[in-house]
Structures are given as structure tokens and as C-alpha cells.
Coordinates of C-alpha atoms in Angstrom, one line a residue:
Chain A
M1 CA -34.7 -44.3 -48.6
T2 CA -31.1 -42.7 -49.8
C3 CA -30.6 -41.3 -52.8
A4 CA -28.0 -43.6 -55.3
V5 CA -25.9 -40.8 -56.9
E6 CA -22.8 -43.2 -57.6
R7 CA -25.5 -43.9 -61.1
L8 CA -26.0 -40.3 -62.0
N9 CA -23.8 -38.0 -64.7
A10 CA -21.3 -35.3 -62.5
Q11 CA -23.1 -32.9 -65.7
L12 CA -26.2 -32.6 -63.7
L13 CA -27.3 -29.5 -61.6
P14 CA -24.8 -29.9 -58.9
E15 CA -28.1 -30.8 -55.8
R16 CA -28.3 -33.7 -58.0
T17 CA -25.3 -34.6 -57.6
Q18 CA -25.1 -34.1 -53.2
K19 CA -25.0 -37.1 -51.6
P20 CA -27.6 -37.1 -48.9
L21 CA -26.3 -37.5 -45.3
Q22 CA -25.4 -40.8 -44.2
S23 CA -26.7 -41.4 -40.9
F24 CA -22.9 -42.4 -38.7
R25 CA -21.3 -41.7 -35.2
I26 CA -19.7 -38.0 -34.6
G27 CA -17.6 -38.0 -31.6
L28 CA -16.5 -34.5 -29.6
A29 CA -13.5 -34.0 -28.6
Q30 CA -13.5 -30.9 -26.0
I31 CA -9.8 -31.1 -25.3
N32 CA -7.4 -28.7 -22.9
P33 CA -4.8 -27.4 -25.7
H34 CA -1.1 -26.4 -24.6
L35 CA -0.8 -22.6 -25.0
G36 CA 2.0 -22.7 -27.4
D37 CA 3.2 -26.2 -27.6
V38 CA 1.8 -27.9 -31.5
S39 CA 3.6 -31.1 -30.5
R40 CA 2.1 -31.7 -27.2
N41 CA -0.9 -30.8 -28.5
I42 CA -0.5 -33.7 -31.7
Q43 CA 0.3 -36.5 -28.8
K44 CA -2.9 -35.0 -27.5
H45 CA -4.9 -35.3 -30.3
V46 CA -3.5 -38.5 -30.9
D47 CA -4.7 -40.0 -26.9
V48 CA -8.2 -39.0 -28.0
I49 CA -8.6 -40.6 -31.6
A50 CA -7.0 -43.8 -29.7
Q51 CA -9.8 -43.4 -27.2
A52 CA -12.4 -42.3 -30.4
E53 CA -11.9 -45.6 -31.3
T54 CA -12.7 -47.8 -28.7
Q55 CA -16.2 -46.0 -28.8
A56 CA -16.6 -46.4 -33.0
V57 CA -16.7 -43.1 -34.1
D58 CA -16.2 -42.4 -37.8
L59 CA -15.9 -38.3 -38.0
L60 CA -13.8 -36.8 -34.5
V61 CA -13.8 -32.7 -34.2
F62 CA -11.8 -31.4 -32.1
P63 CA -12.0 -27.0 -30.8
E64 CA -11.2 -24.1 -32.7
L65 CA -7.1 -23.9 -32.4
S66 CA -6.6 -27.2 -31.6
L67 CA -3.4 -28.1 -32.2
N68 CA -1.8 -24.3 -31.1
G69 CA -3.9 -23.4 -28.4
Y70 CA -6.2 -19.2 -27.8
F71 CA -4.6 -16.2 -26.7
L72 CA -1.0 -16.7 -29.1
E73 CA -0.7 -13.1 -29.6
D74 CA 3.3 -13.8 -31.5
L75 CA 3.7 -17.0 -30.7
V76 CA 1.0 -17.2 -33.9
S77 CA 3.9 -17.1 -36.1
E78 CA 6.1 -18.7 -34.1
T79 CA 3.1 -22.3 -33.8
A80 CA 2.3 -21.7 -37.6
I81 CA 1.2 -24.8 -38.8
C82 CA 2.1 -25.7 -43.2
L83 CA -0.3 -28.8 -43.9
D84 CA 1.9 -30.6 -45.7
D85 CA 4.3 -30.2 -42.9
S86 CA 5.6 -33.6 -41.5
R87 CA 4.3 -33.4 -37.4
L88 CA 0.9 -33.7 -38.7
E89 CA 1.4 -37.3 -40.2
P90 CA -0.3 -39.4 -37.9
L91 CA -3.5 -37.3 -38.1
F92 CA -3.5 -37.8 -42.0
E93 CA -2.5 -41.7 -40.7
A94 CA -5.5 -42.0 -38.0
S95 CA -7.5 -40.5 -40.9
Q96 CA -7.4 -43.5 -43.2
H97 CA -9.9 -44.8 -40.7
M98 CA -11.7 -41.9 -38.6
S99 CA -12.5 -38.3 -40.2
L100 CA -11.5 -35.9 -38.1
L101 CA -11.6 -32.2 -38.2
F102 CA -9.3 -30.0 -35.5
G103 CA -7.7 -26.9 -35.1
M104 CA -4.7 -25.1 -36.0
V105 CA -2.4 -21.8 -37.2
E106 CA -2.2 -22.2 -41.2
E107 CA 1.3 -21.0 -42.8
S108 CA -0.1 -20.6 -46.6
A109 CA 2.4 -20.4 -48.6
D110 CA 2.7 -16.8 -48.9
Q111 CA 3.7 -17.1 -45.0
R112 CA 0.2 -15.6 -44.1
F113 CA -1.1 -17.2 -40.9
Y114 CA -5.2 -18.0 -41.1
N115 CA -6.9 -19.6 -37.8
S116 CA -7.8 -22.6 -39.5
G117 CA -10.3 -25.8 -39.7
V118 CA -9.1 -28.4 -41.2
Y119 CA -10.3 -31.9 -42.5
L120 CA -9.2 -34.7 -43.1
E121 CA -10.6 -37.9 -44.6
A122 CA -8.8 -40.9 -46.1
G123 CA -5.1 -39.6 -45.5
Q124 CA -6.7 -36.4 -47.8
A125 CA -7.0 -32.7 -46.5
H126 CA -10.5 -32.3 -48.1
H127 CA -10.8 -29.0 -46.4
V128 CA -10.0 -26.5 -45.2
H129 CA -12.2 -23.4 -43.9
R130 CA -10.1 -20.3 -43.2
K131 CA -11.8 -18.2 -40.3
V132 CA -14.1 -15.2 -42.0
Y133 CA -14.6 -12.9 -39.0
L134 CA -12.0 -13.5 -36.1
A135 CA -13.1 -11.3 -33.3
T136 CA -11.3 -8.1 -33.3
Y137 CA -12.2 -6.4 -29.9
G138 CA -12.8 -6.4 -26.2
M139 CA -10.6 -9.0 -25.1
F140 CA -10.7 -10.5 -28.9
D141 CA -7.3 -10.0 -31.0
E142 CA -7.3 -12.1 -33.8
G143 CA -7.0 -9.7 -36.7
R144 CA -3.6 -8.1 -34.7
Y145 CA -2.3 -11.6 -35.5
L146 CA -3.9 -13.3 -38.4
A147 CA -5.1 -13.3 -41.5
A148 CA -9.4 -13.5 -43.1
G149 CA -10.6 -16.2 -44.9
E150 CA -12.1 -15.3 -47.6
H151 CA -14.5 -18.7 -48.7
L152 CA -16.8 -20.1 -47.5
R153 CA -17.8 -23.1 -48.4
A154 CA -20.1 -26.6 -48.2
F155 CA -18.0 -30.0 -49.1
D156 CA -18.7 -33.7 -50.1
T157 CA -17.3 -36.4 -47.9
R158 CA -18.3 -39.7 -47.3
F159 CA -21.2 -38.5 -44.6
G160 CA -22.2 -36.0 -47.2
R161 CA -22.3 -33.0 -47.6
L162 CA -20.8 -30.2 -44.8
G163 CA -19.8 -27.2 -43.9
V164 CA -17.3 -26.1 -41.3
L165 CA -17.6 -22.6 -39.2
I166 CA -15.5 -21.0 -36.7
C167 CA -16.6 -19.6 -33.6
E168 CA -16.8 -16.1 -34.8
D169 CA -18.6 -16.5 -38.2
F170 CA -21.3 -18.7 -36.3
W171 CA -21.8 -15.0 -34.8
H172 CA -22.3 -13.5 -38.5
P173 CA -25.8 -15.7 -39.4
S174 CA -24.5 -14.7 -43.3
A175 CA -22.0 -17.0 -42.8
V176 CA -24.5 -20.0 -41.4
S177 CA -26.8 -19.2 -44.6
V178 CA -24.3 -19.6 -47.7
V179 CA -22.7 -22.4 -45.6
H180 CA -26.9 -23.5 -45.6
A181 CA -27.5 -22.4 -49.2
D182 CA -24.3 -24.5 -50.7
G183 CA -25.8 -27.4 -49.1
A184 CA -24.5 -28.4 -45.9
D185 CA -27.0 -31.1 -44.7
L186 CA -24.6 -30.7 -41.0
I187 CA -22.6 -27.7 -39.5
L188 CA -19.4 -28.3 -37.7
G189 CA -18.8 -25.0 -35.4
I190 CA -15.4 -25.2 -33.7
S191 CA -15.0 -22.4 -31.1
S192 CA -12.4 -21.6 -28.4
G193 CA -14.7 -19.8 -26.6
P194 CA -14.2 -18.1 -23.5
G195 CA -16.9 -17.8 -20.7
R196 CA -18.3 -15.0 -19.2
G197 CA -20.8 -13.7 -17.6
V198 CA -21.7 -14.7 -14.0
S199 CA -25.0 -13.0 -12.7
G200 CA -27.5 -15.0 -10.8
E201 CA -30.2 -13.5 -13.0
S202 CA -29.1 -16.8 -15.0
Q203 CA -28.1 -20.5 -14.7
D204 CA -26.1 -21.1 -16.9
L205 CA -23.2 -18.4 -18.4
R206 CA -24.5 -15.7 -20.5
S207 CA -21.8 -16.9 -22.6
A208 CA -22.8 -20.9 -23.0
Q209 CA -26.8 -19.5 -23.5
T210 CA -25.6 -17.1 -26.0
W211 CA -23.9 -20.2 -28.1
H212 CA -27.0 -22.6 -26.7
N213 CA -29.6 -19.8 -28.0
L214 CA -27.6 -19.9 -31.7
N215 CA -26.7 -23.8 -32.5
N216 CA -30.6 -24.1 -31.4
L217 CA -31.9 -21.3 -33.8
Y218 CA -29.6 -22.4 -36.9
A219 CA -30.1 -26.3 -36.4
R220 CA -34.1 -25.6 -36.8
M221 CA -34.9 -22.6 -38.6
F222 CA -31.9 -24.8 -41.5
T223 CA -33.7 -28.1 -40.2
N224 CA -29.9 -29.0 -40.3
Y225 CA -27.9 -31.1 -37.7
V226 CA -25.6 -28.4 -35.5
V227 CA -22.1 -29.8 -34.5
Y228 CA -20.5 -27.2 -32.0
C229 CA -17.0 -28.2 -29.9
N230 CA -15.9 -25.9 -28.0
R231 CA -12.2 -26.4 -25.4
V232 CA -11.9 -26.0 -21.7
G233 CA -9.4 -25.1 -20.3
Y234 CA -7.6 -21.8 -18.6
E235 CA -5.6 -18.7 -20.4
D236 CA -4.1 -16.4 -18.5
G237 CA -6.8 -16.9 -16.1
V238 CA -9.9 -17.1 -19.0
N239 CA -11.7 -19.5 -18.5
F240 CA -13.2 -21.6 -21.4
W241 CA -16.7 -23.4 -20.6
G242 CA -16.8 -26.2 -23.1
G243 CA -20.5 -27.3 -23.4
S244 CA -20.3 -28.9 -26.6
E245 CA -23.5 -30.1 -28.2
V246 CA -25.0 -31.8 -31.1
V247 CA -28.4 -30.4 -31.5
G248 CA -31.0 -32.3 -34.0
P249 CA -32.6 -30.4 -37.5
D250 CA -35.3 -30.2 -35.3
G251 CA -33.5 -28.0 -32.2
A252 CA -33.1 -30.7 -29.4
V253 CA -30.5 -31.0 -27.5
I254 CA -28.6 -35.1 -28.9
V255 CA -25.5 -34.4 -26.7
R256 CA -24.2 -32.1 -24.9
A257 CA -20.9 -32.4 -22.7
P258 CA -20.7 -31.1 -19.4
Y259 CA -18.7 -27.3 -18.8
F260 CA -15.6 -26.5 -18.4
E261 CA -14.3 -30.5 -18.0
E262 CA -12.4 -32.5 -20.9
T263 CA -14.1 -35.3 -22.7
L264 CA -15.4 -37.5 -26.1
V265 CA -18.7 -37.4 -26.2
T266 CA -20.2 -39.0 -28.7
A267 CA -24.1 -38.7 -30.7
E268 CA -25.7 -40.6 -34.0
I269 CA -26.2 -38.3 -36.4
S270 CA -29.4 -40.1 -38.1
A271 CA -29.7 -39.5 -41.8
A272 CA -33.5 -40.7 -41.5
A273 CA -34.4 -37.6 -38.5
L274 CA -33.1 -35.4 -40.9
R275 CA -35.3 -36.2 -43.7
R276 CA -38.5 -36.6 -40.8
Q277 CA -37.7 -33.4 -39.8
R278 CA -37.5 -31.8 -43.9
S279 CA -41.0 -33.2 -44.0
L280 CA -42.7 -32.2 -41.9
L281 CA -40.8 -28.2 -41.4
P282 CA -39.7 -28.0 -45.1
L283 CA -38.5 -25.0 -45.0
L284 CA -35.2 -26.0 -46.6
R285 CA -37.7 -27.0 -49.8
D286 CA -39.6 -23.4 -49.4
E287 CA -36.0 -21.5 -49.5
R288 CA -35.5 -19.1 -52.3
L289 CA -31.8 -18.4 -53.9
D290 CA -32.8 -17.1 -57.0
L291 CA -35.0 -14.5 -54.8
T292 CA -32.4 -14.1 -51.8
Y293 CA -29.1 -13.7 -54.2
R294 CA -31.2 -10.5 -56.6
E295 CA -32.3 -8.5 -53.7
L296 CA -28.7 -9.0 -52.7
R297 CA -27.2 -7.7 -55.7
R298 CA -30.3 -4.8 -56.0
I299 CA -28.6 -4.3 -52.7
Y300 CA -25.3 -4.2 -53.2
R301 CA -25.7 -2.4 -56.3
E302 CA -27.0 0.3 -54.1
R303 CA -24.3 0.4 -51.7
Y304 CA -21.3 0.4 -53.4
R305 CA -22.7 1.9 -56.4
Chain B
M1 CA -38.0 11.8 -14.4
S2 CA -34.1 11.9 -14.3
A3 CA -35.0 10.3 -10.0
S4 CA -35.5 6.8 -12.0
V5 CA -33.6 7.0 -14.5
K6 CA -31.3 6.7 -11.9
T7 CA -33.5 3.8 -9.9
D8 CA -33.9 1.5 -13.2
L9 CA -29.8 1.7 -13.9
V10 CA -29.4 1.5 -10.0
A11 CA -31.7 -1.6 -10.4
K12 CA -29.9 -3.1 -13.6
A13 CA -26.3 -2.4 -12.1
R14 CA -28.1 -4.7 -8.6
N15 CA -29.0 -7.1 -11.0
A16 CA -25.5 -7.8 -12.5
L17 CA -23.7 -7.6 -10.0
D18 CA -26.2 -11.0 -8.4
L19 CA -23.4 -13.4 -8.5
N20 CA -24.2 -16.9 -10.0
L21 CA -22.6 -18.4 -7.0
P22 CA -22.3 -22.5 -7.3
L23 CA -21.3 -21.0 -11.3
T24 CA -19.0 -18.4 -9.5
E25 CA -17.0 -20.5 -7.1
R26 CA -16.8 -23.1 -10.1
I27 CA -14.9 -21.1 -12.0
L28 CA -12.4 -19.8 -9.8
H29 CA -11.8 -23.0 -8.3
S30 CA -10.7 -24.6 -11.5
F31 CA -8.6 -20.8 -12.2
I32 CA -6.5 -21.9 -9.0
R33 CA -5.6 -24.9 -9.8
N34 CA -6.1 -24.7 -13.2
E35 CA -2.7 -21.6 -13.4
V36 CA -0.8 -22.8 -9.7
H37 CA -0.6 -26.7 -11.7
K38 CA 0.9 -25.7 -15.3
F39 CA 4.0 -23.6 -13.2
G40 CA 4.6 -27.2 -11.6
F41 CA 3.4 -26.5 -8.3
T42 CA 0.1 -27.8 -6.5
R43 CA 0.5 -25.1 -4.0
A44 CA -0.3 -21.4 -3.0
V45 CA 0.7 -19.1 0.0
L46 CA -1.2 -16.0 1.0
N47 CA -1.1 -13.7 3.1
L48 CA -4.3 -13.7 5.3
S49 CA -4.9 -10.1 7.4
G50 CA -7.8 -10.7 8.5
G51 CA -10.1 -9.4 5.9
I52 CA -12.4 -10.6 4.4
D53 CA -10.6 -10.2 0.7
S54 CA -7.2 -11.9 1.8
A55 CA -10.3 -14.5 3.5
L56 CA -11.9 -15.2 1.0
S57 CA -9.4 -16.1 -0.9
A58 CA -8.3 -17.9 1.7
Y59 CA -11.5 -20.2 1.1
L60 CA -11.1 -20.6 -2.7
A61 CA -7.4 -22.2 -2.4
A62 CA -8.2 -24.4 0.9
G63 CA -10.7 -25.6 -1.6
A64 CA -9.7 -25.5 -5.3
L65 CA -5.7 -26.7 -3.7
G66 CA -7.3 -28.6 -0.7
P67 CA -6.2 -27.1 3.1
E68 CA -2.6 -29.1 3.2
N69 CA -1.2 -27.3 0.5
V70 CA -1.9 -24.0 1.8
L71 CA 0.1 -21.5 3.9
A72 CA -1.5 -18.5 5.2
L73 CA 1.3 -16.2 6.1
L74 CA -0.5 -13.5 9.2
L75 CA 2.3 -10.4 9.4
P76 CA 1.2 -8.9 12.1
Y77 CA 3.3 -5.5 13.0
R78 CA 2.7 -4.0 16.4
E79 CA 0.0 -1.4 16.2
S80 CA -2.5 -4.0 14.1
N81 CA -5.7 -4.7 15.6
P82 CA -5.3 -7.1 17.2
D83 CA -8.4 -8.2 16.1
S84 CA -7.4 -8.6 12.5
R85 CA -4.8 -11.1 13.9
S86 CA -7.9 -13.1 16.1
D87 CA -10.3 -13.1 12.7
A88 CA -7.1 -14.5 10.2
E89 CA -6.8 -17.6 13.1
A90 CA -10.3 -18.0 12.9
V91 CA -10.0 -18.4 8.7
V92 CA -7.0 -20.6 9.4
A93 CA -9.0 -23.0 12.2
A94 CA -12.3 -23.6 10.1
L95 CA -10.0 -24.3 6.8
G96 CA -7.5 -26.3 8.7
I97 CA -4.3 -24.6 6.1
S98 CA -1.5 -23.9 7.6
S99 CA -0.4 -21.1 8.8
K100 CA 2.9 -19.1 9.8
L101 CA 3.3 -16.2 11.9
V102 CA 5.9 -13.8 10.9
E103 CA 6.3 -10.0 13.5
I104 CA 7.0 -7.9 11.1
T105 CA 7.9 -5.6 13.0
P106 CA 11.6 -5.7 14.1
L107 CA 11.6 -5.8 10.1
V108 CA 9.9 -2.3 9.4
D109 CA 10.4 -0.1 12.7
S110 CA 14.7 -0.6 12.1
Y111 CA 13.6 1.0 9.1
F112 CA 10.5 3.6 10.4
A113 CA 13.6 4.8 13.2
E114 CA 15.6 6.8 10.7
F115 CA 13.3 8.8 8.9
A116 CA 10.9 9.6 11.7
D117 CA 8.7 12.4 9.6
M118 CA 6.6 9.8 7.5
D119 CA 3.4 9.4 7.3
V120 CA 1.0 7.8 8.0
K121 CA 0.7 7.3 4.2
R122 CA 4.8 6.5 3.4
R123 CA 4.5 3.9 7.2
G124 CA 1.6 2.0 5.8
N125 CA 2.8 2.1 2.1
V126 CA 6.5 0.4 4.4
L127 CA 3.8 -2.1 5.8
A128 CA 3.0 -3.5 2.8
R129 CA 6.2 -3.9 1.2
A130 CA 7.3 -5.4 3.6
R131 CA 4.6 -7.8 3.9
M132 CA 5.1 -8.5 0.3
I133 CA 8.9 -9.5 0.8
V134 CA 7.7 -12.3 2.8
L135 CA 4.5 -13.8 1.5
Y136 CA 7.4 -14.4 -1.9
D137 CA 9.9 -15.0 0.6
Q138 CA 8.0 -17.8 2.2
S139 CA 6.3 -18.8 -1.0
V140 CA 9.9 -20.1 -2.0
A141 CA 9.8 -21.8 1.0
F142 CA 6.7 -23.0 0.7
D143 CA 7.5 -24.4 -2.9
S144 CA 4.3 -22.0 -3.8
L145 CA 3.0 -20.1 -5.6
P146 CA 1.4 -16.7 -3.2
L147 CA -2.4 -15.5 -4.2
G148 CA -3.8 -12.0 -4.8
T149 CA -6.0 -10.7 -2.9
S150 CA -7.1 -7.4 -4.4
N151 CA -10.1 -7.6 -5.5
K152 CA -11.8 -5.6 -8.6
T153 CA -13.6 -2.5 -7.0
E154 CA -9.9 -1.7 -4.9
L155 CA -7.8 -2.4 -7.9
L156 CA -10.4 0.5 -10.2
L157 CA -9.4 2.7 -7.2
G158 CA -6.5 2.5 -6.4
Y159 CA -7.2 2.0 -3.3
S160 CA -3.8 -0.7 -2.2
T161 CA -0.1 -0.5 -2.5
L162 CA 1.6 -1.1 -5.4
H163 CA 4.9 -3.5 -5.5
G164 CA 2.5 -4.4 -2.1
D165 CA -0.3 -5.8 -1.4
M166 CA -1.0 -5.6 -5.2
A167 CA 2.1 -8.2 -5.3
S168 CA 0.9 -11.1 -6.2
A169 CA 1.4 -14.3 -9.3
V170 CA -2.4 -15.8 -9.6
N171 CA -5.9 -13.2 -8.2
P172 CA -8.2 -15.3 -7.6
I173 CA -10.9 -11.9 -7.4
G174 CA -9.5 -9.8 -8.9
D175 CA -12.5 -9.4 -11.2
L176 CA -15.3 -9.5 -7.8
Y177 CA -16.3 -5.6 -6.9
K178 CA -15.8 -5.9 -3.3
T179 CA -20.3 -6.4 -3.2
Q180 CA -19.1 -9.2 -5.0
V181 CA -17.2 -10.4 -2.3
R182 CA -19.4 -10.3 0.5
Q183 CA -21.5 -12.3 -1.7
L184 CA -18.7 -15.8 -2.1
S185 CA -17.6 -15.0 0.7
R186 CA -21.2 -15.4 2.3
H187 CA -21.6 -18.6 0.1
L188 CA -18.6 -20.5 0.7
G189 CA -19.2 -20.1 5.4
I190 CA -16.5 -16.6 5.6
P191 CA -17.4 -16.6 9.4
Q192 CA -19.7 -13.9 9.9
P193 CA -17.8 -11.0 12.1
I194 CA -15.5 -10.8 9.3
I195 CA -18.6 -9.8 6.3
E196 CA -19.9 -7.8 8.2
K197 CA -16.6 -5.4 10.3
P198 CA -16.4 -2.5 8.4
P199 CA -13.3 -2.6 6.1
S200 CA -9.9 -1.2 6.7
A201 CA -6.2 -1.9 5.5
D202 CA -5.2 -1.7 9.2
L203 CA -2.3 0.1 8.6
W204 CA -3.1 2.5 11.2
P205 CA -5.6 2.5 14.2
G206 CA -8.3 3.6 13.1
Q207 CA -8.5 3.9 9.4
S208 CA -12.1 2.2 8.0
D209 CA -11.8 2.1 3.4
E210 CA -15.2 3.8 3.2
G211 CA -14.0 6.6 5.6
E212 CA -11.2 6.8 3.6
L213 CA -12.2 6.8 0.6
G214 CA -15.6 9.0 1.5
F215 CA -18.4 6.1 -0.1
S216 CA -20.0 3.2 1.0
Y217 CA -19.0 -0.5 -1.7
E218 CA -22.1 -0.7 -2.4
D219 CA -22.8 3.1 -3.9
V220 CA -19.3 3.2 -5.6
D221 CA -19.6 -0.2 -6.9
H222 CA -23.0 0.3 -8.3
V223 CA -21.3 3.2 -10.4
L224 CA -17.7 1.5 -11.2
Y225 CA -19.7 -1.3 -13.0
L226 CA -22.1 1.4 -14.8
L227 CA -19.7 2.7 -16.1
V228 CA -16.9 -0.2 -16.3
D229 CA -18.9 -2.8 -17.6
E230 CA -21.3 -1.1 -19.5
R231 CA -19.2 2.0 -20.5
Y232 CA -21.7 4.3 -19.7
R233 CA -20.4 8.3 -19.6
P234 CA -19.7 9.8 -16.7
E235 CA -22.2 12.6 -18.5
E236 CA -24.7 10.1 -19.5
L237 CA -24.4 9.0 -15.3
I238 CA -24.8 12.9 -14.4
A239 CA -28.0 13.5 -16.5
A240 CA -29.8 10.4 -15.5
G241 CA -29.6 11.8 -11.8
F242 CA -26.4 10.7 -10.1
E243 CA -24.2 12.7 -7.7
R244 CA -21.6 14.7 -10.3
D245 CA -19.3 15.3 -7.9
F246 CA -19.6 11.7 -6.9
V247 CA -20.2 10.6 -10.4
E248 CA -16.9 13.0 -11.3
R249 CA -14.4 11.8 -8.7
V250 CA -15.2 8.2 -9.0
A251 CA -14.1 8.5 -13.0
R252 CA -10.8 11.1 -11.9
V253 CA -9.7 8.6 -9.6
V254 CA -10.0 5.3 -12.2
Q255 CA -8.0 6.8 -14.6
S256 CA -5.2 8.8 -12.1
M257 CA -4.9 5.1 -10.9
Q258 CA -3.8 3.4 -14.2
Y259 CA -0.7 3.1 -13.8
K260 CA -0.8 0.6 -10.8
R261 CA -2.7 -2.0 -12.9
R262 CA -0.1 -1.8 -15.4
P263 CA 3.9 -3.2 -15.8
P264 CA 6.7 0.0 -15.5
I265 CA 6.3 1.7 -19.0
I266 CA 9.6 1.1 -21.2
A267 CA 11.6 3.7 -23.4
K268 CA 11.2 2.1 -26.6
L269 CA 13.7 2.2 -28.6
S270 CA 14.2 -1.4 -31.2
Q271 CA 12.0 -2.9 -33.4
R272 CA 10.9 -5.2 -30.3
T273 CA 10.6 -3.9 -27.2
I274 CA 8.9 -5.8 -24.2
E275 CA 4.8 -5.3 -23.8
R276 CA 4.7 -3.3 -27.0
D277 CA 5.4 -5.4 -30.0
F278 CA 7.1 -7.9 -28.2
R279 CA 3.8 -9.6 -26.8
Y280 CA 3.3 -12.6 -25.6
P281 CA 1.1 -14.7 -22.8
R282 CA 1.3 -15.8 -19.5
D283 CA 0.5 -18.5 -20.1
W284 CA 2.8 -18.7 -23.2
G285 CA 4.2 -23.5 -23.5
R286 CA 1.8 -24.1 -21.1

């Protein structure tokens, strides 16, 4: 059923060399990081990895800034981590057997601090997504402390082609569209989503409802898997609501973690389900990247002339 | 036409202020546990006045930490309304929390004797601050964190004493308007008389919040919600049919009381001044 790529010449068009999505087991580590205590958080990651091993997890996903905590303020520069930091060794080591996605304040060679999602596989950092859309309004202050990423890229893994976005990136459909157009069959959204809105009109927090709507919408419209990993706990009185979930390409929730509780949930990602949905609803087949590009180019020319 | 716009806005505020009670309870329980535990404490202490706000904080704390881990302080002054004490005792009995009665009369009367010309406001502030002294001292004796009892309405209106009843380490109810305090109190089963009696700081005989403020909590909560949470401008509310004097007064009070909601300002001299550019979360390293 899946298409082999080994015999294809790499000079062929990119989508001809893209590895189709494989079936695998994903784990969502809905944790409560310690604010500004990287060593303790690394140990926490190691502990959850050990727990995930007993459940045969192939890819384990942690929330946004899982190694640092979220409302860091001046702790951003004090807790920033370079990718070659020896403290990350246990995570690189663990990735020999289990692929990992976690969040951290990444210090670049030129001393900029990014809110990054780091994807480790086979002992290597396969991909680093630097959050593009830094939330800087209302309760959020990221733009004051962090540098914004400049890239939106899908990337190849042993499971197929994936995309990583971080929290506010998801609130920009353009960002999700680019990663989708770049071939991601499964989009990983990691988040430190604060819970707010406790009006009696709704059963859930208003912020939770919005996220569930977003995940459902992106999964259905892009006929993609959407994986959302949110954290829990409190920082300076702000709650993080959890509710991590895996949404299938038909929009169905495959697993959803409870609200507010530290937990590890797992789900099966099915290559067959993705193929079936794309047969039933060929939105991807009919997508017109060329047309979109032409029109965006025109808009760009007109707006920035 | 403007009257119907006002009706719509009031309905909007009322709907928004209508709490999802189980969810709110869950978040606040978990908040208390989390913020108390991560500072190395298992216990909390609070001043129980007999009013609805401190009763709600006590119910939330007992639910979050277990009644054995909550100490209620009853701190009457000789002029305090006796009902305040009996209402506080009803809360203690209903929850099975421990309590300690400390008469603050000798503490404050010796000070009042020095300044016979003090008006009721000054005297009221001294009472509130004397209670703060006892709260913080007993928090050490009970190896606990002091819990706050100020709601959002009173914080916005500055209707409380700086370094007095506003003082606490952790405040579970500071983002609940007074009308929401009532909803959650009903949900948690706080004794009816405490919910229904006219709110009073009981700092002098016959004092009443709504009498002193000059408006009802329900009316002011609607205006505060629209101004603060929805960011309507006062002119927009007036154009919609809200009474001009009322809206302008509320907006003015919120502004003039801003100083109470902020730490004292510091004269900046260095590169890195506390709060201005030395910025760390309170839960730093927790």
C-alpha cells in the first residue's frame, strides 16, 4: 500500500522523493515544567521518556518551552540553551530509540534567543523550528525577550514528512498553510496555552474551545493529522489547561488528554487512515499551489511596490 | 434606541459574568494547591471576617488543601458587629477548619488613645492593618501562606486598605467580580445568611459597602466588566444609555486607585531597576 522511495532518483521532483506517512505510535507528554529550572526539567523529560518506553511510543512530544517554563521574563537569557549544551545529552541519547520533540529557549551562535521546538531522531537534531509569531499582547510578552523565527519548513523523518509549529504560529492560518504546502502529512503543534474564559455559557474554557476548533479545522481542511501538545500547571497564578490531543485527517479526536492534569497519552497514527481520507475528500489533490503563489505574488507586488 | 443598546450591553455583561461554576471551582482549587505547595507549604491561613469574600476563600482553601491544613483567624474589635463573629464561626464549623480568636482591641486601642481626633476612615485603616499584622505573624506560627480575600470589584475600585486587607501571598478570588463571588459562594454551599446579608467591611458601626459606594455591586460589576474586560470606552457606554455620572465616576475611581494595585514606585538610577528592568516571575525557579 505504501509507496517505496528507495529506487527513485533524488533528482526527481521533491514530492516524488517524499516518504509517505508511516503508521506509528505517538505519545503526548502533558507535563508541568518547573519555571526556570532546566536541570530539573531535563530530569522530568527523562522520566517521561522512560514511561513512554514501556508503552512502545515511537515519537514523544513535549509542550512549548518544556525545558524552561513559559513566563520567563529576564530568565530567558539566563536559562537559554545552546543545541550543543552537554545537559541535552540524555535527550540526544534517548532519541536513538525514540524520536523526541521538545521546547526550549534556544540560544543561537549570535546570542539571539528563540522559542524553539527541537526534533531529535537517531541521536541528531533533525529539525529546529523557531517560533515565528511571538505572542506579544495582553498577558503575553514574548516579543520583548525573544527573537522571531524566519522559517516555516516541513522536514523528513523516519515517520514521513512532518511540520512543527509553536502555539501562536497556529493562530496564523498562513503558517499552517505553508507547512502543509511543504508536504507535512502530520503537523505537530506544541503549546503553553493559558486557560481563560470561565463563562457559564460554555462547558469548556473559552481558550480550550478555540484550540479544539483550530485543531479540528486544520485537520479536516488539510486532510492532515494534527497533534497538539499543551502543558499544565500554574505560573504566577496563570493556569495552563492541558487538553492535548491527536486529531485525525477526518477531524475526529483520536485521543484527548484530561484538562489540568500531568499525563502521558498515546495514539496510533495510521497511514491507511490518511490515505482513506484523502481518497474520500481529495482536497490536497485539488490544491492549486501555483495559483496561490501567483496571486500572493501579485498581492505582494501591489502592496510593497 | 439607546435604551435597547444599553439593555443589550447589560445582557452581554450578565452572560459573561455568569460563571461555569464547576470549572471555576476546579481551577481555583488547583491554583491554591499549586501555588502553596510549590513554595514548600502545605497549609494556608486567612482572616475570616464573617463576610462573603473571606468565607469563599476559606471554602476554596479547605477544598484545595483539606480542612486540617487551613487556619481561620477571627479578629474582632470591640465595636465589631457581633454577627460578624457568629457568621465566621458558622464557616469554621461547617468546614471543620481550625480557628484562632485574637481580640485586636488592646492592640489598636492603645494607639487610638494617642490620637483622639482620628476619623472613622483612619481608624478603619488601622483596624485593617492590625489584622494584617496578626495574619502575617500567625502565618509563621502555623507554617503557612496567607491567603487573600479581595475580589476584583473591590481591587478595581480600591475599596480596601493598602497593606491591610489587601495583603496576602496568594489570592484565589482576585479575578472574580463581587456578583461572581456570590455565584460561587452559592455553588459551594456557604451559609445563606452570609451570602444574603448586606456587604460591609464592618470597620465602624452601621457601615455598608453599597451605601458608602453609592451604587449596587450588580450595577457596578456590569460597568466594570464592559470597561475593563471588554475595553469599552466610557463615552461608548454613555452613548449606549448608561448614566453619565455613574460611568465617569467608576472610570475615575479605577484610574485614581491604580496606585493600590502596584508595588511602590522606585526612583530609577541604575541600569537595572527592580520591576522596571529587573523582571522575574514570582514563581522563579519553582
